[in-house]
Each structure stands twice: as structure tokens, then as C-alpha cells.
CSV table of C-alpha atoms in Angstrom, one decimal:
chain,number,residue,atom,x,y,z
A,245,MET,CA,106.9,19.8,-125.2
A,246,SER,CA,104.4,19.7,-122.4
A,247,LEU,CA,104.3,21.6,-119.2
A,248,GLU,CA,104.6,18.4,-117.4
A,249,ASP,CA,107.7,17.7,-119.1
A,250,VAL,CA,109.4,21.2,-118.4
A,251,GLU,CA,108.6,20.6,-114.8
A,252,ASN,CA,110.1,17.4,-114.6
A,253,ILE,CA,113.0,18.6,-116.4
A,254,LYS,CA,113.3,21.2,-113.8
A,255,LYS,CA,113.1,19.0,-110.7
A,256,ARG,CA,115.9,16.6,-112.6
A,257,ILE,CA,118.1,19.7,-112.8
A,258,GLU,CA,117.3,20.8,-109.2
A,259,ASN,CA,118.3,17.4,-107.9
A,260,PHE,CA,121.8,17.5,-110.2
A,261,LYS,CA,122.7,20.6,-108.5
A,262,LYS,CA,121.8,19.0,-105.0
A,263,THR,CA,124.0,16.3,-105.8
A,264,LEU,CA,127.0,18.2,-106.8
A,265,MET,CA,127.0,20.5,-104.1
A,266,GLU,CA,127.1,17.8,-101.9
A,267,LEU,CA,129.8,16.2,-103.8
A,268,THR,CA,132.0,19.2,-104.0
A,269,GLU,CA,131.2,20.3,-100.4
A,270,ALA,CA,132.4,17.2,-98.4
A,271,PRO,CA,136.0,17.4,-99.6
A,272,VAL,CA,136.3,21.2,-98.8
A,273,MET,CA,134.9,20.5,-95.3
A,274,THR,CA,137.7,17.8,-94.7
A,275,GLU,CA,140.3,20.1,-96.1
A,276,THR,CA,139.6,23.5,-94.2
A,277,ALA,CA,139.0,21.4,-90.8
A,278,GLU,CA,142.7,20.5,-91.0
A,279,HIS,CA,143.4,24.2,-90.8
A,280,LYS,CA,141.4,25.0,-87.6
A,281,VAL,CA,143.2,27.0,-85.1
A,282,ARG,CA,143.4,26.0,-81.4
A,283,GLU,CA,144.3,29.2,-79.8
A,284,MET,CA,144.4,32.7,-81.0
A,285,SER,CA,148.1,33.8,-81.2
A,286,ALA,CA,149.5,37.6,-81.7
A,287,GLU,CA,152.4,36.2,-83.8
A,288,VAL,CA,152.7,38.4,-87.0
A,289,VAL,CA,153.0,35.6,-89.7
A,290,ASP,CA,151.6,35.2,-92.8
A,291,SER,CA,150.1,31.8,-91.8
A,292,ASN,CA,148.1,33.4,-88.7
A,293,PRO,CA,144.9,34.6,-89.4
A,294,TYR,CA,144.5,36.6,-86.1
A,295,SER,CA,147.3,38.9,-86.0
A,296,ARG,CA,145.6,41.9,-87.1
A,297,LEU,CA,142.9,41.1,-84.5
A,298,MET,CA,144.9,40.1,-81.7
A,299,ALA,CA,146.7,43.7,-82.4
A,300,LEU,CA,143.9,45.1,-80.8
A,301,GLN,CA,144.7,43.7,-77.4
A,302,ARG,CA,148.5,44.7,-78.0
A,303,MET,CA,147.6,48.3,-78.6
A,304,GLY,CA,145.2,48.0,-75.5
A,305,ILE,CA,141.7,48.4,-77.5
A,306,VAL,CA,140.3,45.5,-75.6
A,307,LYS,CA,141.6,43.5,-72.7
A,308,ASN,CA,141.3,39.9,-74.2
A,309,TYR,CA,140.2,39.4,-77.9
A,310,GLU,CA,140.4,35.9,-77.5
A,311,ASP,CA,136.9,36.1,-75.3
A,312,ILE,CA,135.3,36.5,-78.7
A,313,ARG,CA,135.4,32.6,-78.8
A,314,LYS,CA,132.6,32.4,-75.7
A,315,TYR,CA,130.1,34.0,-77.2
A,316,THR,CA,127.1,33.3,-79.6
A,317,VAL,CA,125.5,35.3,-81.6
A,318,VAL,CA,122.1,35.0,-83.6
A,319,VAL,CA,121.5,36.7,-86.8
A,320,VAL,CA,118.0,36.6,-88.1
A,321,GLY,CA,117.4,37.3,-91.9
A,322,VAL,CA,120.6,36.6,-94.0
A,323,GLY,CA,119.7,39.1,-96.9
A,324,GLY,CA,121.6,41.9,-97.8
A,325,VAL,CA,122.6,43.2,-94.3
A,326,GLY,CA,122.6,40.0,-92.4
A,327,SER,CA,124.6,38.0,-94.7
A,328,VAL,CA,127.4,40.4,-94.7
A,329,THR,CA,127.0,41.0,-91.0
A,330,ALA,CA,127.5,36.9,-90.6
A,331,GLU,CA,130.6,37.3,-92.8
A,332,MET,CA,132.1,40.2,-90.9
A,333,LEU,CA,131.5,38.1,-87.6
A,334,THR,CA,133.1,35.1,-89.0
A,335,ARG,CA,136.0,36.9,-89.8
A,336,CYS,CA,136.3,38.3,-86.5
A,337,GLY,CA,136.2,34.9,-85.0
A,338,ILE,CA,132.9,34.7,-83.3
A,339,GLY,CA,132.5,31.7,-81.3
A,340,LYS,CA,129.1,30.4,-82.4
A,341,LEU,CA,127.0,31.8,-85.3
A,342,ILE,CA,123.4,30.9,-85.7
A,343,LEU,CA,121.3,31.7,-88.7
A,344,PHE,CA,117.9,31.9,-89.1
A,345,ASP,CA,116.1,32.7,-92.7
A,346,TYR,CA,113.5,30.8,-95.1
A,347,ASP,CA,114.2,32.5,-98.5
A,348,LYS,CA,116.2,31.0,-101.2
A,349,VAL,CA,119.2,33.1,-103.2
A,350,GLU,CA,117.8,34.6,-106.7
A,351,LEU,CA,119.7,36.0,-109.4
A,352,ALA,CA,117.8,39.1,-108.0
A,353,ASN,CA,120.1,39.1,-105.2
A,354,MET,CA,123.3,39.7,-106.7
A,355,ASN,CA,123.3,43.3,-106.7
A,356,ARG,CA,124.2,42.9,-103.1
A,357,LEU,CA,127.2,41.4,-101.4
A,358,PHE,CA,128.1,38.0,-100.5
A,359,TYR,CA,126.2,35.6,-102.5
A,360,GLN,CA,127.2,34.1,-106.0
A,361,PRO,CA,125.0,33.2,-108.9
A,362,SER,CA,126.4,29.8,-108.5
A,363,GLN,CA,124.2,29.8,-105.5
A,364,ALA,CA,120.7,30.3,-107.1
A,365,GLY,CA,118.2,27.8,-105.8
A,366,LEU,CA,120.1,26.9,-102.6
A,367,SER,CA,118.5,28.0,-99.3
A,368,LYS,CA,120.1,31.3,-98.1
A,369,VAL,CA,121.3,29.7,-94.6
A,370,THR,CA,122.7,26.6,-96.6
A,371,ALA,CA,124.8,28.7,-99.3
A,372,ALA,CA,125.5,31.3,-96.4
A,373,SER,CA,126.9,28.0,-94.0
A,374,MET,CA,128.8,26.9,-97.1
A,375,THR,CA,130.7,30.0,-97.6
A,376,LEU,CA,131.4,31.0,-94.0
A,377,THR,CA,132.6,27.4,-93.1
A,378,LYS,CA,135.4,28.1,-95.9
A,379,ILE,CA,136.2,31.8,-94.7
A,380,ASN,CA,136.9,30.7,-91.0
A,381,PRO,CA,136.6,26.8,-90.1
A,382,ASP,CA,137.0,27.8,-86.3
A,383,VAL,CA,133.4,29.5,-86.2
A,384,LYS,CA,130.3,26.8,-85.3
A,385,ILE,CA,127.6,27.7,-87.7
A,386,GLU,CA,124.3,26.4,-87.3
A,387,THR,CA,121.2,27.2,-89.6
A,388,TYR,CA,117.5,26.9,-89.6
A,389,ASN,CA,115.6,27.2,-92.4
A,390,THR,CA,112.6,28.4,-90.6
A,391,ASN,CA,109.9,31.3,-90.8
A,392,ILE,CA,109.9,32.4,-87.2
A,393,THR,CA,106.9,34.5,-87.9
A,394,LEU,CA,104.7,31.1,-87.8
A,395,THR,CA,103.1,30.3,-84.8
A,396,THR,CA,104.2,26.5,-85.2
A,397,GLN,CA,107.7,27.4,-85.6
A,398,PHE,CA,107.9,30.4,-82.9
A,399,GLU,CA,108.6,28.1,-80.0
A,400,GLU,CA,111.9,26.5,-81.9
A,401,PHE,CA,113.0,30.0,-82.1
A,402,LEU,CA,112.6,30.6,-78.6
A,403,ASN,CA,114.0,27.4,-77.4
A,404,VAL,CA,117.3,28.2,-79.7
A,405,LEU,CA,117.5,31.6,-78.1
A,406,LYS,CA,117.2,29.6,-74.3
A,407,THR,CA,119.8,26.8,-75.0
A,408,GLY,CA,121.8,27.7,-78.2
A,409,GLY,CA,124.8,28.6,-76.4
A,410,ILE,CA,128.0,27.3,-76.7
A,411,ASN,CA,127.6,25.1,-73.5
A,412,GLY,CA,123.9,24.9,-73.8
A,413,GLU,CA,122.8,28.2,-72.0
A,414,ARG,CA,121.0,30.9,-73.5
A,415,VAL,CA,122.7,33.0,-76.8
A,416,ASP,CA,124.2,36.0,-75.8
A,417,LEU,CA,122.9,38.6,-78.6
A,418,VAL,CA,120.3,38.4,-81.3
A,419,LEU,CA,121.1,40.5,-84.6
A,420,SER,CA,117.7,41.3,-86.4
A,421,CYS,CA,118.5,42.0,-89.9
A,422,VAL,CA,115.1,41.1,-91.6
A,423,ASP,CA,113.2,43.1,-94.3
A,424,ASN,CA,109.8,43.3,-92.6
A,425,TYR,CA,107.6,44.4,-89.8
A,426,GLU,CA,106.2,41.3,-88.6
A,427,ALA,CA,109.6,39.4,-88.2
A,428,ARG,CA,110.8,42.5,-86.1
A,429,MET,CA,107.9,42.2,-83.7
A,430,THR,CA,108.4,38.5,-83.4
A,431,ILE,CA,111.6,39.1,-82.3
A,432,ASN,CA,110.9,41.7,-80.3
A,433,THR,CA,108.4,39.5,-78.3
A,434,ALA,CA,110.7,36.6,-77.8
A,435,CYS,CA,113.9,39.0,-76.6
A,436,ASN,CA,111.3,40.8,-74.1
A,437,GLU,CA,109.6,37.6,-72.7
A,438,LEU,CA,113.5,36.2,-71.8
A,439,GLY,CA,114.9,39.5,-71.2
A,440,LEU,CA,117.8,39.1,-73.9
A,441,LYS,CA,119.4,42.0,-75.4
A,442,TRP,CA,119.0,42.5,-79.3
A,443,PHE,CA,120.1,44.9,-82.2
A,444,GLU,CA,117.6,45.8,-84.5
A,445,SER,CA,118.7,47.2,-87.9
A,446,GLY,CA,117.3,48.2,-91.1
A,447,VAL,CA,117.9,49.9,-94.7
A,448,SER,CA,114.9,52.6,-96.1
A,449,GLU,CA,113.1,51.4,-99.4
A,450,ASN,CA,115.0,53.9,-101.5
A,451,ALA,CA,118.5,52.3,-100.4
A,452,VAL,CA,120.0,55.7,-99.0
A,453,CYS,CA,118.9,55.5,-95.5
A,454,GLY,CA,119.5,52.9,-92.6
A,455,HIS,CA,120.0,52.7,-89.0
A,456,ILE,CA,120.8,50.4,-86.0
A,457,GLN,CA,118.9,50.6,-82.7
A,458,TYR,CA,120.5,48.8,-79.7
A,459,ILE,CA,117.5,47.1,-77.2
A,460,VAL,CA,117.5,46.4,-73.7
A,461,PRO,CA,114.1,45.0,-72.3
A,462,GLY,CA,112.9,47.4,-69.6
A,463,GLU,CA,115.9,50.0,-69.8
A,464,SER,CA,115.2,51.2,-73.5
A,465,ALA,CA,112.0,51.3,-76.0
A,466,CYS,CA,111.4,48.2,-77.5
A,467,PHE,CA,110.4,47.5,-81.0
A,468,ALA,CA,106.5,47.8,-79.7
A,469,CYS,CA,107.0,51.0,-77.5
A,470,ALA,CA,107.2,53.2,-80.8
A,471,PRO,CA,105.9,51.2,-83.6
A,472,PRO,CA,105.7,52.5,-87.4
A,473,LEU,CA,102.9,53.4,-88.6
A,474,VAL,CA,102.0,50.3,-90.5
A,475,VAL,CA,102.3,48.4,-87.2
A,476,ALA,CA,100.1,50.8,-85.2
A,477,SER,CA,97.5,51.1,-87.5
A,478,ASP,CA,97.4,47.5,-87.6
A,479,ILE,CA,97.8,47.2,-91.4
A,480,ASP,CA,99.0,43.9,-93.1
A,481,GLU,CA,102.1,44.5,-95.0
A,482,LYS,CA,101.5,42.2,-97.6
A,483,THR,CA,98.7,44.3,-98.9
A,484,LEU,CA,101.3,47.1,-99.5
A,485,LYS,CA,103.1,45.3,-102.2
A,486,LYS,CA,102.4,45.6,-105.8
A,487,ASP,CA,103.1,43.4,-108.5
A,488,GLY,CA,106.3,44.5,-110.8
A,489,VAL,CA,107.3,47.3,-107.8
A,490,CYS,CA,110.1,46.2,-105.4
A,491,ALA,CA,112.3,48.2,-103.1
A,492,ALA,CA,115.5,49.7,-104.3
A,493,SER,CA,118.8,47.9,-103.0
A,494,LEU,CA,122.6,49.7,-102.9
A,495,PRO,CA,125.5,47.2,-101.6
A,496,THR,CA,127.0,50.4,-100.4
A,497,THR,CA,124.4,51.3,-97.9
A,498,MET,CA,123.9,47.8,-96.6
A,499,GLY,CA,127.4,47.3,-96.1
A,500,VAL,CA,127.8,50.9,-94.1
A,501,VAL,CA,124.8,49.4,-92.0
A,502,ALA,CA,126.0,46.1,-91.5
A,503,GLY,CA,129.4,48.0,-90.7
A,504,LEU,CA,127.9,49.5,-87.9
A,505,LEU,CA,125.9,46.8,-86.8
A,506,VAL,CA,128.8,44.5,-86.3
A,507,GLN,CA,131.0,47.2,-84.7
A,508,ASN,CA,128.7,47.8,-81.9
A,509,THR,CA,128.0,44.2,-81.5
A,510,LEU,CA,132.1,43.8,-80.8
A,511,LYS,CA,132.2,46.7,-78.5
A,512,LYS,CA,129.1,45.0,-76.5
A,513,LEU,CA,130.6,41.5,-76.4
A,514,LEU,CA,134.4,42.8,-75.7
A,515,GLY,CA,133.7,45.5,-73.5
A,516,PHE,CA,135.4,48.5,-75.6
A,517,GLY,CA,134.0,51.9,-76.4
A,518,THR,CA,130.5,53.3,-76.1
A,519,VAL,CA,127.6,51.1,-77.6
A,520,SER,CA,125.0,53.2,-79.4
A,521,TRP,CA,121.7,53.0,-78.6
A,522,TYR,CA,120.4,54.2,-82.1
A,523,LEU,CA,122.7,55.3,-85.0
A,524,GLY,CA,121.1,56.0,-88.0
A,525,TYR,CA,122.9,57.0,-91.7
A,526,ASN,CA,121.7,59.2,-94.3
A,527,ALA,CA,123.7,58.5,-97.6
A,528,LEU,CA,122.4,61.6,-99.3
A,529,SER,CA,124.3,63.8,-96.6
A,530,ASP,CA,126.2,61.5,-94.8
A,531,PHE,CA,124.5,62.3,-91.6
A,532,PHE,CA,124.6,60.2,-88.4
A,533,PRO,CA,121.9,61.1,-86.2
A,534,SER,CA,122.4,59.6,-82.5
A,535,MET,CA,119.9,59.0,-79.9
A,536,MET,CA,118.3,57.0,-76.8
A,537,ILE,CA,114.5,56.2,-77.0
A,538,LYS,CA,113.2,55.6,-73.3
A,539,PRO,CA,110.7,52.8,-72.9
A,540,ASN,CA,107.0,53.5,-73.4
A,541,PRO,CA,105.3,52.8,-70.1
A,542,ASN,CA,101.8,52.3,-71.8
A,543,CYS,CA,103.7,49.6,-74.2
A,544,SER,CA,101.2,47.0,-76.2
A,545,ASP,CA,103.6,44.5,-75.2
A,546,ASN,CA,103.2,42.8,-71.7
A,547,PHE,CA,106.4,41.5,-71.6
A,548,CYS,CA,108.0,44.7,-72.3
A,549,LEU,CA,105.9,46.3,-69.4
A,550,LYS,CA,107.1,43.4,-67.1
A,551,GLN,CA,110.6,44.2,-67.7
A,552,GLN,CA,110.4,47.6,-67.3
A,553,SER,CA,109.0,47.1,-63.9
A,554,GLU,CA,111.8,44.7,-63.2
A,555,PHE,CA,114.5,47.3,-64.3
A,556,LYS,CA,112.8,49.8,-62.0
A,557,ASN,CA,113.0,47.7,-58.9
A,558,ARG,CA,117.0,46.6,-60.2
A,559,VAL,CA,118.1,50.5,-60.4
A,560,LYS,CA,116.2,51.2,-56.6
A,561,GLU,CA,118.2,48.1,-55.4
A,562,GLU,CA,121.6,49.4,-56.6
A,563,PRO,CA,123.5,51.1,-53.6
A,564,GLU,CA,125.0,54.6,-54.0
A,565,CYS,CA,128.3,54.7,-54.7
A,566,THR,CA,130.1,56.9,-51.8
A,567,ASN,CA,133.7,57.8,-51.1
A,568,VAL,CA,135.0,56.6,-54.4
A,569,ASP,CA,139.0,56.7,-54.6
A,570,PRO,CA,140.2,58.6,-57.3
A,571,LEU,CA,141.6,56.8,-60.5
A,572,GLU,CA,145.1,56.9,-60.7
A,573,ASP,CA,146.9,57.6,-63.7
A,574,VAL,CA,148.4,54.3,-65.3
A,575,VAL,CA,150.9,54.5,-68.0
A,576,THR,CA,149.5,52.1,-70.7
A,577,HIS,CA,152.5,51.4,-72.6
A,578,GLU,CA,155.3,51.0,-69.5
A,579,ASN,CA,157.6,48.9,-71.6
A,580,ASN,CA,157.1,48.6,-75.6
A,581,GLU,CA,159.1,47.8,-78.4
A,582,TRP,CA,159.7,51.2,-79.5
A,583,GLY,CA,161.3,52.3,-76.6
A,584,ILE,CA,159.1,55.3,-75.8
A,585,SER,CA,159.0,56.3,-71.9
A,586,LEU,CA,157.0,59.1,-70.1
A,587,ALA,CA,158.9,61.0,-67.3
A,588,GLU,CA,157.0,62.3,-64.4
A,589,ASP,CA,157.2,65.8,-63.5
A,590,GLU,CA,158.9,66.3,-60.0
A,591,PRO,CA,157.2,68.6,-57.6
A,592,ILE,CA,159.0,71.4,-56.1
A,593,VAL,CA,159.5,70.8,-52.2
A,594,SER,CA,159.7,74.0,-50.0
A,595,ASN,CA,160.0,74.0,-46.4
A,596,ASN,CA,158.8,77.3,-46.0
A,597,ILE,CA,155.5,77.9,-47.9
A,598,THR,CA,155.8,81.5,-47.8
A,599,GLU,CA,159.2,81.4,-49.4
A,600,LEU,CA,157.5,79.2,-52.3
A,601,VAL,CA,154.7,81.5,-52.9
A,602,GLU,CA,157.0,84.9,-53.1
A,603,THR,CA,159.4,82.6,-55.5
A,604,GLU,CA,156.6,81.9,-57.8
A,605,THR,CA,155.3,85.7,-57.7
A,606,SER,CA,158.5,86.7,-58.5
A,607,LYS,CA,158.7,84.3,-61.5
A,608,THR,CA,155.5,85.4,-62.4
A,609,GLU,CA,156.2,89.3,-62.7
A,610,ASN,CA,159.7,88.7,-64.3
A,611,VAL,CA,157.8,86.8,-67.2
A,612,ASN,CA,155.2,89.7,-67.5
A,613,LYS,CA,158.3,92.3,-67.2
A,614,ASN,CA,160.2,90.3,-69.7
A,615,ASN,CA,156.7,90.0,-72.2
A,616,SER,CA,155.8,93.6,-71.6
A,617,ILE,CA,159.1,95.5,-71.8
A,618,LYS,CA,160.7,94.6,-75.1
A,619,SER,CA,162.2,97.1,-77.4
A,620,GLU,CA,161.1,98.0,-80.8
A,621,GLU,CA,164.3,96.6,-82.3
A,622,GLU,CA,163.8,93.3,-80.4
A,623,TYR,CA,160.1,93.1,-81.7
A,624,LEU,CA,161.6,93.8,-85.2
A,625,SER,CA,164.5,91.6,-85.3
A,626,LEU,CA,164.8,88.8,-87.9
A,627,ASN,CA,166.7,85.8,-88.2
A,628,ASP,CA,169.0,85.8,-91.3
A,629,GLY,CA,167.6,84.8,-94.5
A,630,ILE,CA,163.9,86.3,-93.3
A,631,GLU,CA,162.9,90.0,-94.5
A,632,PHE,CA,160.1,91.9,-94.1
A,633,ALA,CA,157.6,92.2,-96.9
A,634,TYR,CA,156.6,95.9,-96.3
A,635,GLN,CA,158.2,98.8,-94.1
A,636,SER,CA,155.7,99.3,-90.8
A,637,GLY,CA,154.7,102.7,-90.4
A,638,ASP,CA,156.3,105.5,-88.4
A,639,GLN,CA,155.5,104.9,-84.8
A,640,THR,CA,156.9,108.4,-83.6
A,641,ALA,CA,154.9,110.9,-82.2
A,642,PRO,CA,153.7,113.4,-84.8
A,643,ASN,CA,154.7,117.1,-84.9
A,644,GLU,CA,152.5,119.8,-84.9
A,645,GLU,CA,152.6,120.9,-88.4
A,646,SER,CA,151.1,117.4,-89.4
A,647,LEU,CA,148.4,117.7,-86.9
A,648,VAL,CA,145.2,119.0,-88.3
A,649,LYS,CA,144.2,122.3,-86.5
A,650,GLU,CA,140.8,123.4,-85.3
A,651,THR,CA,138.8,126.0,-87.4
A,652,GLU,CA,135.6,127.7,-87.5
A,653,LEU,CA,135.0,127.1,-91.0
A,654,SER,CA,131.7,125.5,-91.9
A,655,VAL,CA,131.6,122.4,-93.9
A,656,ASP,CA,130.4,124.3,-97.4
A,657,ASP,CA,133.6,126.6,-96.8
A,658,LEU,CA,135.8,123.6,-96.4
A,659,ARG,CA,134.6,122.2,-99.7
A,660,GLU,CA,135.0,125.1,-101.4
A,661,GLN,CA,138.6,125.7,-100.7
A,662,LEU,CA,138.8,122.0,-101.8
A,663,SER,CA,137.5,122.6,-105.0
A,664,LEU,CA,140.1,125.3,-105.4
A,665,LEU,CA,143.0,123.2,-104.8
């Protein structure tokens, strides 16, 4: 069999795979479309996929969880971290999810999460879209099999960020889950140009460290403000890769980083908790460093410098808060199904201030007196069934015979007397 015959067979196999996918995908889409949920409900029944998510609202964590359907999130890179990130957001019921990737699913990806061996050969965005739609048909999935680092495709990426929102507005958040610096710099440039907030994430080559970073153009450091050595030295990453050598990969580390990324995404979108500016993860010591990196006034990205200037102007224009009324204590669960209630302390009102002060002073003296004047019997009294493990020492005053009397003998004389005993 010639090489040409082998190539023809491979092409026929690929065509059969595509045809089989199309035939199996259509009925599944029709079937799942019937199960779409129009409104999120907090009703606790087995058929409600959102009951446990809506419980966050009932418990006072979020004000209105259903707001999550208003947001559009872009995930760039649907690999080890990005695919799990997309799955978590889909299960949380995000309104719209836009996926960018140009790679294909390989059997070498099976050590990670999400993808299945039967999806090998498909583009990652296609395979991800099929799986995510089955998980939650309520989420609108939009895919782009695009390499955003190419000049010809960067404009398409920029346009999606501008108009990819649910109602044609710009997207709400961008999540970078790529594995190379070139793609990170591309996302950084686009978000700086649009003033768009985004999260950067990554896992180290030894698979035991990772991080996420929340970037607000002008307010925090962008990716170009403090670039890695490879970027700062203008080294081509492709020249660093060697044949037969690959980076390590652990699904555990990628799952942790994806979890941190989605957790902070939810906090940012739904307005609860504190969003981490930078959060690292070291699996060897379970260390989670956190910090905030300020922007570099000498950043090489002109859009970043422009955003820094605009941010400073916004801060100057903000009025100072004066005469702020103190916040009143509000009972969060005034009415609840468990019947728990909080009783307020009634203040003691007295017409005579002097009388009130004397009363409080008298109470304090009585307490001190009661605490200090207690007989030994009161201290040593025990309840029935309890006894001391050992007898306390004799607390009575020592008699004269037990005291050591003064002597003019030297130490040597005392030692001599001891030796005779």
C-alpha cells in the first residue's frame, strides 16, 4: 500500500467522523432544547437544575443570582484550564459564553479534564460546544476556531469583544486561559485598547504551580507592565521548544486554577466577596500568595499609558465623601423557616445621671468583691461525682521549727555536716 492510499484512507475516516457527528448531534440538540428553563427558580425539586445555585440568594450571599444570565464571558484558550472554566460557567448558568481556540483535541489531552477520546480530531471549540450544550442548553455558546495572534484575525477578535454581548454590546469579561505569552500579549493589547477588564491565568511547566490575575486597564498592572523575561528579552517562544520534550500536566492543578478563576469571575459579576487582584497557588506547600501589582508608568503599551492617565483623571474628579451616615445594623434573616429570632438589648434609661453612675460603680465593686473574697472552701468545693486528682499543698503559715535558721557556717562546713548524715 502506497503513502497516497494511506492518506486517502485517513481522509475518508475523517469524513466519516464528521458525518457521524452531524447525525448524532442534531437529535441531541432537539431533545435538549425542550428542557430549557425560562426563569431560574429556587424551588427545591429534583427537576430544577438551579435550586442549589439560587440557594445562594436565599442565604444572603448574592442579591439576585438570576442576574448571571445578563452577562457574556469570553474564554480564550479551551485547553486544560479553559475547558474546565467553560464547563463551570456553563453549570453556573452564565448568559452567553464565547470560546476562542484554533487547536484540535488529541489523545495527549486525555490526562486532563473535560474532553473524551471519542472527540479526538475535532476542533476544541466544536467539541467543547457539543459537550457544554448537553450540560446546560440555557447557555448560549458561540465559538471561533481562530488564532487571535495572527494579524488578519486580530480585528475579528477585537470586533467580537466590542459587539459580542447578549444585546450586541461589548462583552462583560475576558478570561485568558492560553499557554503562551504571544496570545497573552494579544489579549492584553485588545483589552487595553477597549478598556476592558479581564483575568489572566496560567499553570507552570512543572504542573505544580499556577495563578490568576485580575487586570483593570489603568488601575492595575497589565501584562506588559511587568512582562516575563522571555517577553522582555524579545525572544521567540517557538525557539525554546525542543522535539520530544513537553511540559508536565496535572488535572488537579488545572482544576484548582480553573476553580479560582471562575470563583473570582462570579464574585466580580454578581458583586459578592472580594475579588483577588493576584492569587497564586503552589501545590507543593499549599501556599496561596496574594498581592496587588500597580501599573508601570513606563509601560511599553501605549494603550495602557492612556488608560493610566484616564484612571488618574477619574480619581481626581471623584468627590470626597463627607458626613457619611453610619450604617445601621440590619437583621439579615428577620423571617426564616427555622424560627430563629434576635432579641435587641433594651437600654437602661435613668433620669438621674449621677444615680446611674453610682449604680454602675456599686455593681462593679460588688462584682470585684464577690470575685476576690471567696473562702478556700468555695474555691475547693466540687460537684457530686468529681474529686481532686491529688491533694493541694498545705496553705497554712509555717511554724518556727520548719523555717531555715540563719548560720555563720561556711559552705564547706555545711557540706561536711551533710556528709555525716
